[in-house]
Every structure is written in C-alpha cells, then in structure tokens.
mmCIF file of C-alpha atoms in Angstrom:
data_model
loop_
_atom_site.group_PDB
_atom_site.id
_atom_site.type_symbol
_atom_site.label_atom_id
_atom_site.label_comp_id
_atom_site.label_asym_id
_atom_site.label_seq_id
_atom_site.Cartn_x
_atom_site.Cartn_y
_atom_site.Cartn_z
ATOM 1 C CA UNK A 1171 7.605 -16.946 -8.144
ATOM 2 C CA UNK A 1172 6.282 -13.129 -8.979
ATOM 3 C CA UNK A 1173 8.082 -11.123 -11.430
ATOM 4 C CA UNK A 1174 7.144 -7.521 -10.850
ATOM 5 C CA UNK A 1175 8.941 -4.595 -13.245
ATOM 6 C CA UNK A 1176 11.322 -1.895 -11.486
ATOM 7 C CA UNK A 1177 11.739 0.909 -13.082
ATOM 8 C CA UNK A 1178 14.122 4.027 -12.466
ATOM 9 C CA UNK A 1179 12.998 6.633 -14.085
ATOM 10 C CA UNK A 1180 15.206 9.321 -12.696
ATOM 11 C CA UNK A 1181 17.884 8.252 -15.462
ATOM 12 C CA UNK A 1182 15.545 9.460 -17.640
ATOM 13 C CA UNK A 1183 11.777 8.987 -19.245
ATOM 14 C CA UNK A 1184 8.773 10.936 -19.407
ATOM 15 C CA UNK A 1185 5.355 10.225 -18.327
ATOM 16 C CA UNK A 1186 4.511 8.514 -21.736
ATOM 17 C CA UNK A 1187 7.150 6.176 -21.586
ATOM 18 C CA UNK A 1188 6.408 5.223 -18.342
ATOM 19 C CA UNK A 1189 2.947 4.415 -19.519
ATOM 20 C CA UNK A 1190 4.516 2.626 -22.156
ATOM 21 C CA UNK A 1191 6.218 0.220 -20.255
ATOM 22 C CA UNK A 1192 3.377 -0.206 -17.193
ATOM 23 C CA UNK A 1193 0.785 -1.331 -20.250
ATOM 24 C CA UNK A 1194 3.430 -3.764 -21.355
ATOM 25 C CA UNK A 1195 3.985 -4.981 -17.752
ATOM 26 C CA UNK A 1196 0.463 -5.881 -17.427
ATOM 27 C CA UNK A 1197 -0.379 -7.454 -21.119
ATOM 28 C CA UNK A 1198 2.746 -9.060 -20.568
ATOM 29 C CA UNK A 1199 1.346 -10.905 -17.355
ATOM 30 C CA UNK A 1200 3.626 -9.701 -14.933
ATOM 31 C CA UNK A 1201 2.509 -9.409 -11.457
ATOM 32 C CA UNK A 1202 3.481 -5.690 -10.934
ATOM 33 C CA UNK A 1203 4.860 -2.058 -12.168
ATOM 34 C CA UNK A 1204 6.925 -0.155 -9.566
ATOM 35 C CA UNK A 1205 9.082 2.532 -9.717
ATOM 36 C CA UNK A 1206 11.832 4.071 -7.440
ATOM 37 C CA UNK A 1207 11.508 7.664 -6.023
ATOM 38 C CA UNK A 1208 14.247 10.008 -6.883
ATOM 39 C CA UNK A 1209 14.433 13.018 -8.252
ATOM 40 C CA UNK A 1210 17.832 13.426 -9.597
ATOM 41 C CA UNK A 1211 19.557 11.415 -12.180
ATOM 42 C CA UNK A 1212 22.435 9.027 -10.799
ATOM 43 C CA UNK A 1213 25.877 8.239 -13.010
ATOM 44 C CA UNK A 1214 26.372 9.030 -16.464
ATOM 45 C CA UNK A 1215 22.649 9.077 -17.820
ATOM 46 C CA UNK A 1216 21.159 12.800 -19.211
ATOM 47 C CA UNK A 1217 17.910 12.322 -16.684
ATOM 48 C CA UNK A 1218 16.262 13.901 -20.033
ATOM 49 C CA UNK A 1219 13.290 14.902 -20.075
ATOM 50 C CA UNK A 1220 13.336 15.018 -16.069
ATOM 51 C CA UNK A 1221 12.479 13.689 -12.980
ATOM 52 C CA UNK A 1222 9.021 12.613 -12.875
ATOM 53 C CA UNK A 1223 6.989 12.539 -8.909
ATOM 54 C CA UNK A 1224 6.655 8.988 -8.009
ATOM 55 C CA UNK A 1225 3.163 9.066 -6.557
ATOM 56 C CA UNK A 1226 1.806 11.170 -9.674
ATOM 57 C CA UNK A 1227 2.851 8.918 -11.949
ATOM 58 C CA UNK A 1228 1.276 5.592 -10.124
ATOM 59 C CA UNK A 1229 -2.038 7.956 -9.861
ATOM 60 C CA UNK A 1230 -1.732 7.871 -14.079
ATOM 61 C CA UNK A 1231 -0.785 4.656 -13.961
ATOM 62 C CA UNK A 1232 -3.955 3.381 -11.534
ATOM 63 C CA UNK A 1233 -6.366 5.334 -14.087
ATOM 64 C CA UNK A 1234 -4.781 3.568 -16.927
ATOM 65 C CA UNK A 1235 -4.399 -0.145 -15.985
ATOM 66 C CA UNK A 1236 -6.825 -2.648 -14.505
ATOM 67 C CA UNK A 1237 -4.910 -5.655 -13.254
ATOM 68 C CA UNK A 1238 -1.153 -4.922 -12.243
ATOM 69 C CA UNK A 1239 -0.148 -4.139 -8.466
ATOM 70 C CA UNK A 1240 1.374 -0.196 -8.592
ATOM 71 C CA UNK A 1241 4.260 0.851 -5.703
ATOM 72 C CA UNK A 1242 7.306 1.801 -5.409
ATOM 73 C CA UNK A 1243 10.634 0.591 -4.120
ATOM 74 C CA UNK A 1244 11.069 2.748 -2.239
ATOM 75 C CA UNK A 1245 9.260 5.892 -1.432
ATOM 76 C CA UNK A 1246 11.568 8.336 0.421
ATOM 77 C CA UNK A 1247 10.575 9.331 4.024
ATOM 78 C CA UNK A 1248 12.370 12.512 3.656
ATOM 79 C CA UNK A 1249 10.247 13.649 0.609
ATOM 80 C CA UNK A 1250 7.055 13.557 2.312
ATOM 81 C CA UNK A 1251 5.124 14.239 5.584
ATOM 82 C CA UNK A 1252 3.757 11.265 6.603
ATOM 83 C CA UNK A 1253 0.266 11.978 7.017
ATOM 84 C CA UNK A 1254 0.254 13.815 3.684
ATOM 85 C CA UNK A 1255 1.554 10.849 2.293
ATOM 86 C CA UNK A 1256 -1.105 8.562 4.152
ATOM 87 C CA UNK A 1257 -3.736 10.292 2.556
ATOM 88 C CA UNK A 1258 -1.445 10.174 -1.441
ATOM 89 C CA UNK A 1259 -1.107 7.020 -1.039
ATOM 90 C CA UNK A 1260 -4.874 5.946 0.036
ATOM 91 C CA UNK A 1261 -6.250 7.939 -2.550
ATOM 92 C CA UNK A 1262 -3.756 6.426 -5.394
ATOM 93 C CA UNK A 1263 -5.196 2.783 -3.955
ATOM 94 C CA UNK A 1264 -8.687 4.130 -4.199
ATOM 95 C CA UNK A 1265 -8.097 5.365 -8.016
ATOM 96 C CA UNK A 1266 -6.482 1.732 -8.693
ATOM 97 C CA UNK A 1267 -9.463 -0.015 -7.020
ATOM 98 C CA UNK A 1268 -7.268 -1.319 -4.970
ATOM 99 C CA UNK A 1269 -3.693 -2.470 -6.638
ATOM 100 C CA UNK A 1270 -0.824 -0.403 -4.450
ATOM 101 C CA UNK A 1271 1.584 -1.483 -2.381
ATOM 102 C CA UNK A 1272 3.843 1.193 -0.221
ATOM 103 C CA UNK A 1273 7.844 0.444 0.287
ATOM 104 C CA UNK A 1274 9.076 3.450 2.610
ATOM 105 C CA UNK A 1275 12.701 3.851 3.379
ATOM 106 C CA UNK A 1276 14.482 6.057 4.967
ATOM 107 C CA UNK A 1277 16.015 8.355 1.709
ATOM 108 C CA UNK A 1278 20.051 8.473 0.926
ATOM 109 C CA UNK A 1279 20.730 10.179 -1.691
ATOM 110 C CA UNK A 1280 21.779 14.017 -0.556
ATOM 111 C CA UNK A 1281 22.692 15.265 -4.109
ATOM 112 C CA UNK A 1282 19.062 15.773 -4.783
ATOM 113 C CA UNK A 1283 17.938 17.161 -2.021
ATOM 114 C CA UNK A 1284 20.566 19.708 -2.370
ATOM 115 C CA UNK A 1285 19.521 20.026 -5.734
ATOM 116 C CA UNK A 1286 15.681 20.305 -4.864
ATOM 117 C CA UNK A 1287 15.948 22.428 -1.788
ATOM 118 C CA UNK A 1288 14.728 19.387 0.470
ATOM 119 C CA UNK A 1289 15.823 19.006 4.168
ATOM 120 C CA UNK A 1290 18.043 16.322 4.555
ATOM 121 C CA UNK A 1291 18.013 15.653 8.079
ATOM 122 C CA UNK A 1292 20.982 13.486 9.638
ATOM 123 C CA UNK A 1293 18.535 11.106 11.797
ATOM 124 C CA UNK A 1294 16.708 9.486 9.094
ATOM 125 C CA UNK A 1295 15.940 6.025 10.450
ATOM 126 C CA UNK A 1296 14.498 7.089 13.652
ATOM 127 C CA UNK A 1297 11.952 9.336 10.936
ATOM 128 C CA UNK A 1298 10.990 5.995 9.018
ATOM 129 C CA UNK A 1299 10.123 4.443 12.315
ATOM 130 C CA UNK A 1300 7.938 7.207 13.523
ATOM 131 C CA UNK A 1301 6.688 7.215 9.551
ATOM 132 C CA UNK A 1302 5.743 3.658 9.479
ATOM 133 C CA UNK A 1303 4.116 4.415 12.867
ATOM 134 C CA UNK A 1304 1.834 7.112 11.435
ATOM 135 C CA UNK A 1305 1.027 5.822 8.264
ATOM 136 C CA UNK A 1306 0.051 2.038 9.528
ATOM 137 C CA UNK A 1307 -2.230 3.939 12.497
ATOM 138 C CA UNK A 1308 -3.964 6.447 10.227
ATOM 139 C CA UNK A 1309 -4.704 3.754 7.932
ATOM 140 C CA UNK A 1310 -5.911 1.322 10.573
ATOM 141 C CA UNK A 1311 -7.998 3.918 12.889
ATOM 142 C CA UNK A 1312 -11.942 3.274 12.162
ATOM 143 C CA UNK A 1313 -13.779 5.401 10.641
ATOM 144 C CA UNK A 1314 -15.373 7.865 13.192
ATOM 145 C CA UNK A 1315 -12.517 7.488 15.289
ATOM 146 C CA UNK A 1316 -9.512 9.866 15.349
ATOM 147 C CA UNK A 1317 -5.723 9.232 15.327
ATOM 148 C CA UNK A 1318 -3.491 11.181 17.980
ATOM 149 C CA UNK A 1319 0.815 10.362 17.681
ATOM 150 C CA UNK A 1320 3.383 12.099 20.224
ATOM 151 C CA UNK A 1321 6.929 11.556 18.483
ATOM 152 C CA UNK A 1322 10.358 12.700 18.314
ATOM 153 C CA UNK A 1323 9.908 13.969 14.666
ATOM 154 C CA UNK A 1324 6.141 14.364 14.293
ATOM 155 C CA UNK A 1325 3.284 14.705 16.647
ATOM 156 C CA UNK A 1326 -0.779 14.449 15.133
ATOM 157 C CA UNK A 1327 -3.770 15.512 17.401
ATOM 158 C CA UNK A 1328 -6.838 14.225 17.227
ATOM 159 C CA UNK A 1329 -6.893 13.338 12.948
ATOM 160 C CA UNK A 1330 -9.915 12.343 10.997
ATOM 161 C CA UNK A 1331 -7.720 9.512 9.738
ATOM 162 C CA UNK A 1332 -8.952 9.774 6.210
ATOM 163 C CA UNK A 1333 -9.263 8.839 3.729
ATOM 164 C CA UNK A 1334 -8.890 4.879 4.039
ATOM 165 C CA UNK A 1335 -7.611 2.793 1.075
ATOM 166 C CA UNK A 1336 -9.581 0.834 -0.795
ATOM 167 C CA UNK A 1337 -7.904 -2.130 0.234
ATOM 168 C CA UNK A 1338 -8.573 -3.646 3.665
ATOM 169 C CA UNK A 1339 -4.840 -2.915 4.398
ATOM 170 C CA UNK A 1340 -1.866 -1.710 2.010
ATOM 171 C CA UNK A 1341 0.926 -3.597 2.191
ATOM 172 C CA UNK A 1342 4.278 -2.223 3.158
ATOM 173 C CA UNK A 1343 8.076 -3.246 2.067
ATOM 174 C CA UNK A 1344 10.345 -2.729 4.383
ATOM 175 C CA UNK A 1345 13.857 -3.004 2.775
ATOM 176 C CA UNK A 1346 17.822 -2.692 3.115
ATOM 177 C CA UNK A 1347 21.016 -4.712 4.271
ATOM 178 C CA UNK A 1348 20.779 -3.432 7.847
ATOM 179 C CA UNK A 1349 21.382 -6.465 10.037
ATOM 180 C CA UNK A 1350 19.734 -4.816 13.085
ATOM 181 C CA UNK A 1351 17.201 -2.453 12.783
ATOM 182 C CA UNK A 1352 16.024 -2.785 9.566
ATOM 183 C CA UNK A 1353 14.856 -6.352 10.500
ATOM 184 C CA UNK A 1354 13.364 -5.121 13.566
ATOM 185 C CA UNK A 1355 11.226 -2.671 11.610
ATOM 186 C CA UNK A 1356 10.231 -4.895 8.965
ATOM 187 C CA UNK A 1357 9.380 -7.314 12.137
ATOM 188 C CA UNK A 1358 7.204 -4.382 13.198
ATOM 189 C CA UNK A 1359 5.082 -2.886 9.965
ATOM 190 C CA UNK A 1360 5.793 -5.067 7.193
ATOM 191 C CA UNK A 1361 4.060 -7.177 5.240
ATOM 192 C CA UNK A 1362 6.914 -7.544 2.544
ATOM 193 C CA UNK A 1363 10.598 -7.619 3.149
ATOM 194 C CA UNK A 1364 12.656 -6.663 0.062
ATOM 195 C CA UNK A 1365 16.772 -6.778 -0.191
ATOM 196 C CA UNK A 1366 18.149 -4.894 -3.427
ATOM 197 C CA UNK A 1367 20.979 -6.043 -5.283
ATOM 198 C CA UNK A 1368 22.161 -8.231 -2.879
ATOM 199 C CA UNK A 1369 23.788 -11.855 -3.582
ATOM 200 C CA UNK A 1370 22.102 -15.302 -2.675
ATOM 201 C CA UNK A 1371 24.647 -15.673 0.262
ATOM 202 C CA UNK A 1372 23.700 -12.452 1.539
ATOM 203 C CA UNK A 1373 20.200 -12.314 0.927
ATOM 204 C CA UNK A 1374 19.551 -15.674 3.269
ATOM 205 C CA UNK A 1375 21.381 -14.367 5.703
ATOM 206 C CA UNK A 1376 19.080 -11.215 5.834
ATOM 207 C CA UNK A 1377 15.730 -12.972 5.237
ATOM 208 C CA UNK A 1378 17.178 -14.994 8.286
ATOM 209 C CA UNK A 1379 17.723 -12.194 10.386
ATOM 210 C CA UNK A 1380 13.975 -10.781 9.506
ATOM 211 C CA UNK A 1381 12.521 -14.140 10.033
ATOM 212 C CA UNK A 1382 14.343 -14.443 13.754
ATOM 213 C CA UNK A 1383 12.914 -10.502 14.006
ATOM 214 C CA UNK A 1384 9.069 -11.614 13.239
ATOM 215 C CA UNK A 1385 9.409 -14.655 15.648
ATOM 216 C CA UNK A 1386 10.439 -12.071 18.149
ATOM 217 C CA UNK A 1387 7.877 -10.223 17.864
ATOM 218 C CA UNK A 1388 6.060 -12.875 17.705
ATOM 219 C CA UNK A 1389 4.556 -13.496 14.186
ATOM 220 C CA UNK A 1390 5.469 -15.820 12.298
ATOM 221 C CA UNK A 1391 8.032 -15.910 9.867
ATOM 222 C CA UNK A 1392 6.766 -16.612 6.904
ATOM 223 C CA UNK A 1393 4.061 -14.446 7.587
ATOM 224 C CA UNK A 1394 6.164 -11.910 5.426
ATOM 225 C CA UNK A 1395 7.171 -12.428 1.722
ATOM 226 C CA UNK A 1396 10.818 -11.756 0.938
ATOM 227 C CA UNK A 1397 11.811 -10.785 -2.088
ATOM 228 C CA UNK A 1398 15.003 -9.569 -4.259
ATOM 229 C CA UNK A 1399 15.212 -6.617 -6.565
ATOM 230 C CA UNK A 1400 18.058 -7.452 -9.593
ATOM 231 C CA UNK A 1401 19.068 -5.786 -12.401
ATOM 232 C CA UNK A 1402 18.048 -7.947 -15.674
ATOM 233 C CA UNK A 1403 19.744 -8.172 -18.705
ATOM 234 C CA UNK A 1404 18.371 -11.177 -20.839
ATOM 235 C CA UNK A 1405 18.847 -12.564 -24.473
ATOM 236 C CA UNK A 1406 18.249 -15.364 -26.937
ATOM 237 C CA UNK A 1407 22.030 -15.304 -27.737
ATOM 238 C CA UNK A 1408 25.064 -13.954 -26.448
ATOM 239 C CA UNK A 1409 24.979 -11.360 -28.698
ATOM 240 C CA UNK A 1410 22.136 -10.005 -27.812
ATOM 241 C CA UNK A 1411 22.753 -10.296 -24.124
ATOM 242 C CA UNK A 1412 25.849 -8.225 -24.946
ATOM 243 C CA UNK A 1413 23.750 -5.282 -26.521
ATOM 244 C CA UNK A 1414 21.026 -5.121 -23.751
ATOM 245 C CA UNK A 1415 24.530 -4.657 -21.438
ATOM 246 C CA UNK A 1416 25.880 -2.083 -23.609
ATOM 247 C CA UNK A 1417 23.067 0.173 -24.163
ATOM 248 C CA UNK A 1418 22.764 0.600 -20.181
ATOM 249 C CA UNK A 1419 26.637 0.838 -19.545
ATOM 250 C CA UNK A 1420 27.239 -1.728 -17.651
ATOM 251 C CA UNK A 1421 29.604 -5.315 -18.441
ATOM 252 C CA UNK A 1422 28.146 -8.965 -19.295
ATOM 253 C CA UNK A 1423 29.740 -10.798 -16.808
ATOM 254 C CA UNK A 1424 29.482 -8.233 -14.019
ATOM 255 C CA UNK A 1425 25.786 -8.446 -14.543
ATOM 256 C CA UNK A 1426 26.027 -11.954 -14.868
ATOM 257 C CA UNK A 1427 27.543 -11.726 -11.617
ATOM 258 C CA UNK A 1428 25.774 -9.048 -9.853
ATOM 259 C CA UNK A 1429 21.762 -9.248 -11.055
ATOM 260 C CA UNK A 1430 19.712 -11.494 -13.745
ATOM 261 C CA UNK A 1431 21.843 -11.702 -16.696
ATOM 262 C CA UNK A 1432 22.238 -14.303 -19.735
ATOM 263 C CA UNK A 1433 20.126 -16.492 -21.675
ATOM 264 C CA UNK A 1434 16.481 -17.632 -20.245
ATOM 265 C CA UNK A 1435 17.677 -20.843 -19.283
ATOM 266 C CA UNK A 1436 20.738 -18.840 -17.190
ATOM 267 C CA UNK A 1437 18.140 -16.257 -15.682
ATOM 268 C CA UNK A 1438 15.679 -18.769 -15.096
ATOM 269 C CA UNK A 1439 18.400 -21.322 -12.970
ATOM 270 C CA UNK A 1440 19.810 -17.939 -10.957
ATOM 271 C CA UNK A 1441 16.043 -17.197 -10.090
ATOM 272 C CA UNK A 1442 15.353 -20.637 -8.890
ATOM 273 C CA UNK A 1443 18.358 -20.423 -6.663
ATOM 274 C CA UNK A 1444 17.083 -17.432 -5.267
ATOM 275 C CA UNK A 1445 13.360 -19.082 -4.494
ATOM 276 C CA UNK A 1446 15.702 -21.868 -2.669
ATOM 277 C CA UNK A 1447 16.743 -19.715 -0.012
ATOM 278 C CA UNK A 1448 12.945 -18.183 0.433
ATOM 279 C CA UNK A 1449 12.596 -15.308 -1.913
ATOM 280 C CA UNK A 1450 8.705 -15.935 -3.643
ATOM 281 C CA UNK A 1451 9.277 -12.473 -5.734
ATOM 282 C CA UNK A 1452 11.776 -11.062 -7.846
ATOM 283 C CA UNK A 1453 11.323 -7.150 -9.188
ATOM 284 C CA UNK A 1454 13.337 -7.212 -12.503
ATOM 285 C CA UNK A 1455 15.301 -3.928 -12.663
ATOM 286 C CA UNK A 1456 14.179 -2.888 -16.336
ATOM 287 C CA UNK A 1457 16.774 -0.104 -17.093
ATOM 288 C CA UNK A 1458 16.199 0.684 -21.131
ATOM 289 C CA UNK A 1459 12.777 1.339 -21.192
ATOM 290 C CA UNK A 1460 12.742 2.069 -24.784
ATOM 291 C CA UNK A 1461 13.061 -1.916 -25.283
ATOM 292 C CA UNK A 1462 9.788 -3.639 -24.658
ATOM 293 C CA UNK A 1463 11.001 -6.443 -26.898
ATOM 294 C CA UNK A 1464 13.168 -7.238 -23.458
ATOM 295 C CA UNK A 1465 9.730 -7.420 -21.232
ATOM 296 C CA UNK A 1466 8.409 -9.823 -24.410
ATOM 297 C CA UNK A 1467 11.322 -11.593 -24.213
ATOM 298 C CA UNK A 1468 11.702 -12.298 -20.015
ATOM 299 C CA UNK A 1469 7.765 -12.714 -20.172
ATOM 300 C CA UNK A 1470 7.735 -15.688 -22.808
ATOM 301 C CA UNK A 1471 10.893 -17.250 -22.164
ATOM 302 C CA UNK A 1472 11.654 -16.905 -18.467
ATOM 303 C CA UNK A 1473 8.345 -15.823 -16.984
ATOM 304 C CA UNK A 1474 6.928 -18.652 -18.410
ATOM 305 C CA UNK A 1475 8.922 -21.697 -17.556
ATOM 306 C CA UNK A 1476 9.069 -19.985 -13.428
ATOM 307 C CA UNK A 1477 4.722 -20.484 -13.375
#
C-alpha cells in the first residue's frame, strides 16, 4: 500500500510551508506530495496568505526534492488550455527528472472563477474528454512528427508536440463518483483511477464499474491502480486524536466515520479494509500543515506496519 500526502493549500499556506511539508513527505518515506488546484479558499478557513498556482509550486517543489512523485489531485480543465498545460506539465516532469503524475478533472467550484475572472463554461466534461485527448496525443506524438486535433472545444494544427516529458509516459488520474462516464474516461486515458472521500461500499462499487470500463475497452483491469483520497486525523491517544480534529474543525467520530481517523492501530485496520476491495494507494488528506509531528507520527506508526 502507497501513502502519498494531499495537501489543500487553498485554505491557506504559503510557498514555504508548502516546502515544508513536501521535504517532510519525502524524509518521511512517503511515496508522494500532491496538492489540489484551487484558487479560492472553501468554508470557514482565512485562505491567508493566498492561493498559491498549483503547477508553480510542484516546479519549486521538483527543484527542491529528489525522490517523491509530485501531482496533483486534481488539476482543473477549466484553468488551463490544454496544450499550454501539455507543455507545464512536461517541463515540471523534466525539472523533477522525472517524478509527476497529472490528475485532470473537469473543475466545480464556480465561486472562484467568479472570483478570478475565469470562464466557467456549463459543458465541462465533454472539455476534459477533448483535454485528455490533447494532452495524451501531444505527449505521445514522436519527435519530428506533428500533432493535428479537430474538437468541439479545441482544434490544434499541425503542433511541434513539444516538449516531451522526461518520463516515457506521465501518468494520468482520472477521478470522481460518476458511474458512467467517468469510468469510461478513466477506461480511455488513465493509468490511475482515484475516488475521493468516498466509503469502502462505495468505492468497490466504482473501482468495479472502472474495471468492467477497461475490459470494455479492452485492457485489462488491473492494468489501472485505484486508489482513495481520505482525510487523516491520527493520534497516540484519544486525546490527541481529539486535538488534530479540533484544530481543522471538524468532529472525532465523523472523521472516524468519514476518512482515516483514530489511533494507528484504527487507521491502519480501516486502510487494510480499503486494500481488500482493490485500492493499492491511499493519499492522506493532511489538512494542518503546521503539524509535521502528524506526518512523523502516520509515517512511524501506520506507514510502517502497512510495508
């Protein structure tokens, strides 16, 4: 079982902190840092010191770590052309010497693109398709060869195709509770299937769905990894479980409940449950970034006993 860190830095942390915590990730031995992609602060949190740009900070972050995979859950289609983000996203995996990883969704949250003066457009998912399209056929056109697309949304004649990624190919999470098209598309383009915040009933019945996708398209279906994204909120003693819960705002046993929440020996039995069903990685949503003894904590004590 991976445990990669997920981060959310829209409710607030600068660049440092970030840093901060992506250092700890990888002397800490987890697999991975990502991050979402938003740009405006959700709930009650101040957002303080303000948003920070996704793909900027994994370009830091690539420059400043050697081992960790870098990516985000999930990179919003409506923030970015796809070809311009073809080329971000190559050059980030060139500056990591090959570490990133792409999720691409289709974007949700209207608030900040109000607030940011980004279109919203109200056919998103039929975007991400075309997206995936794009970014997948830049990426795999040979060098010397050029890359035409004729879409709905987007249309490219006759591109370069460059740059390439360092890596041979950069794998892509698909994610979301869609029982139709989502597993279609992650049938189609993706090399990782991810379900956030989702429950182990639900969960199998979506890997299922992907997994029936694949063999329809015929691949294989455990030619994809499938993974969870959970909130986690761990601690030697109830005590300390109950701080962790309180300095994020949320309740013990709705945590317990809802995400990765408890002692080790809790966390560690709700994971293995969740590897039952076919998840291989779990990205821990960190949500106090301030409190690396938390990382220290899941990386000795639950980390340890999962490898």
């Amino acid at each position: 079982m991976d445990l990669r860190i997920f981060t959310e830095p829209q409710q607030g942390a600068s660049y440092e902190t970030l840093l901060k915590v992506a250092k700890a990730t990888e002397d800490l031995g987890f697999d991975a840092f990502f991050r979402s992609d938003h740009y405006l602060r959700m709930g009650n949190a101040d957002g303080l010191p303000g948003p920070t740009d996704a793909w900027i900070t994994l370009a830091g972050l690539a420059r400043e770590t050697r081992r960790i995979r870098l990516g985000t859950l999930m990179t919003a289609g409506t923030f970015r052309l796809p070809g311009v983000l073809a080329i971000q996203v190559a050059q980030v995996d060139q500056m990591s010497g090959g570490r990133v990883e792409l999720g691409l969704g289709a974007g949700w949250f209207e608030e900040e693109h109000k607030a940011y003066g980004i279109p919203f457009p109200k056919e998103k998912f039929g975007r991400l398709e075309e997206q995936l399209a794009i970014i997948t056929g830049l990426w795999a056109t040979g060098t010397g060869e050029e890359f035409s697309y004729d879409g709905t949304y987007y249309q490219l004649e006759n591109s370069p195709a460059l740059p390439k990624p360092a890596q041979g190919k950069v794998p892509v999470l698909v994610g979301g509770h869609g029982a139709t098209r989502t597993p279609r598309l992650a049938a189609q383009y993706a090399d990782e299937f991810n379900i956030p915040f989702a429950s182990l009933e639900d969960s199998a019945r979506q890997f299922g769905r992907v997994r029936a996708a694949a063999e329809a398209a015929g691949r294989k279906g455990d030619e994809l990894v499938y993974s969870n994204a959970l909130v986690a909120c761990v601690g030697r003693n109830d005590a300390e479980v109950a701080r962790r819960a309180a300095a994020i705002g949320r309740e013990v046993d709705e945590l317990k409940a809802n995400g990765l929440a408890g002692s080790p020996a809790e966390v560690v039995d709700k994971i293995g449950r969740y590897a039952a069903i076919g998840a291989s990685r779990v990205y821990l949503q960190v949500l106090d970034l301030d409190d690396l003894d938390h990382l220290e904590l899941i990386s000795t004590q639950v980390q340890s006993q999962l490898s």
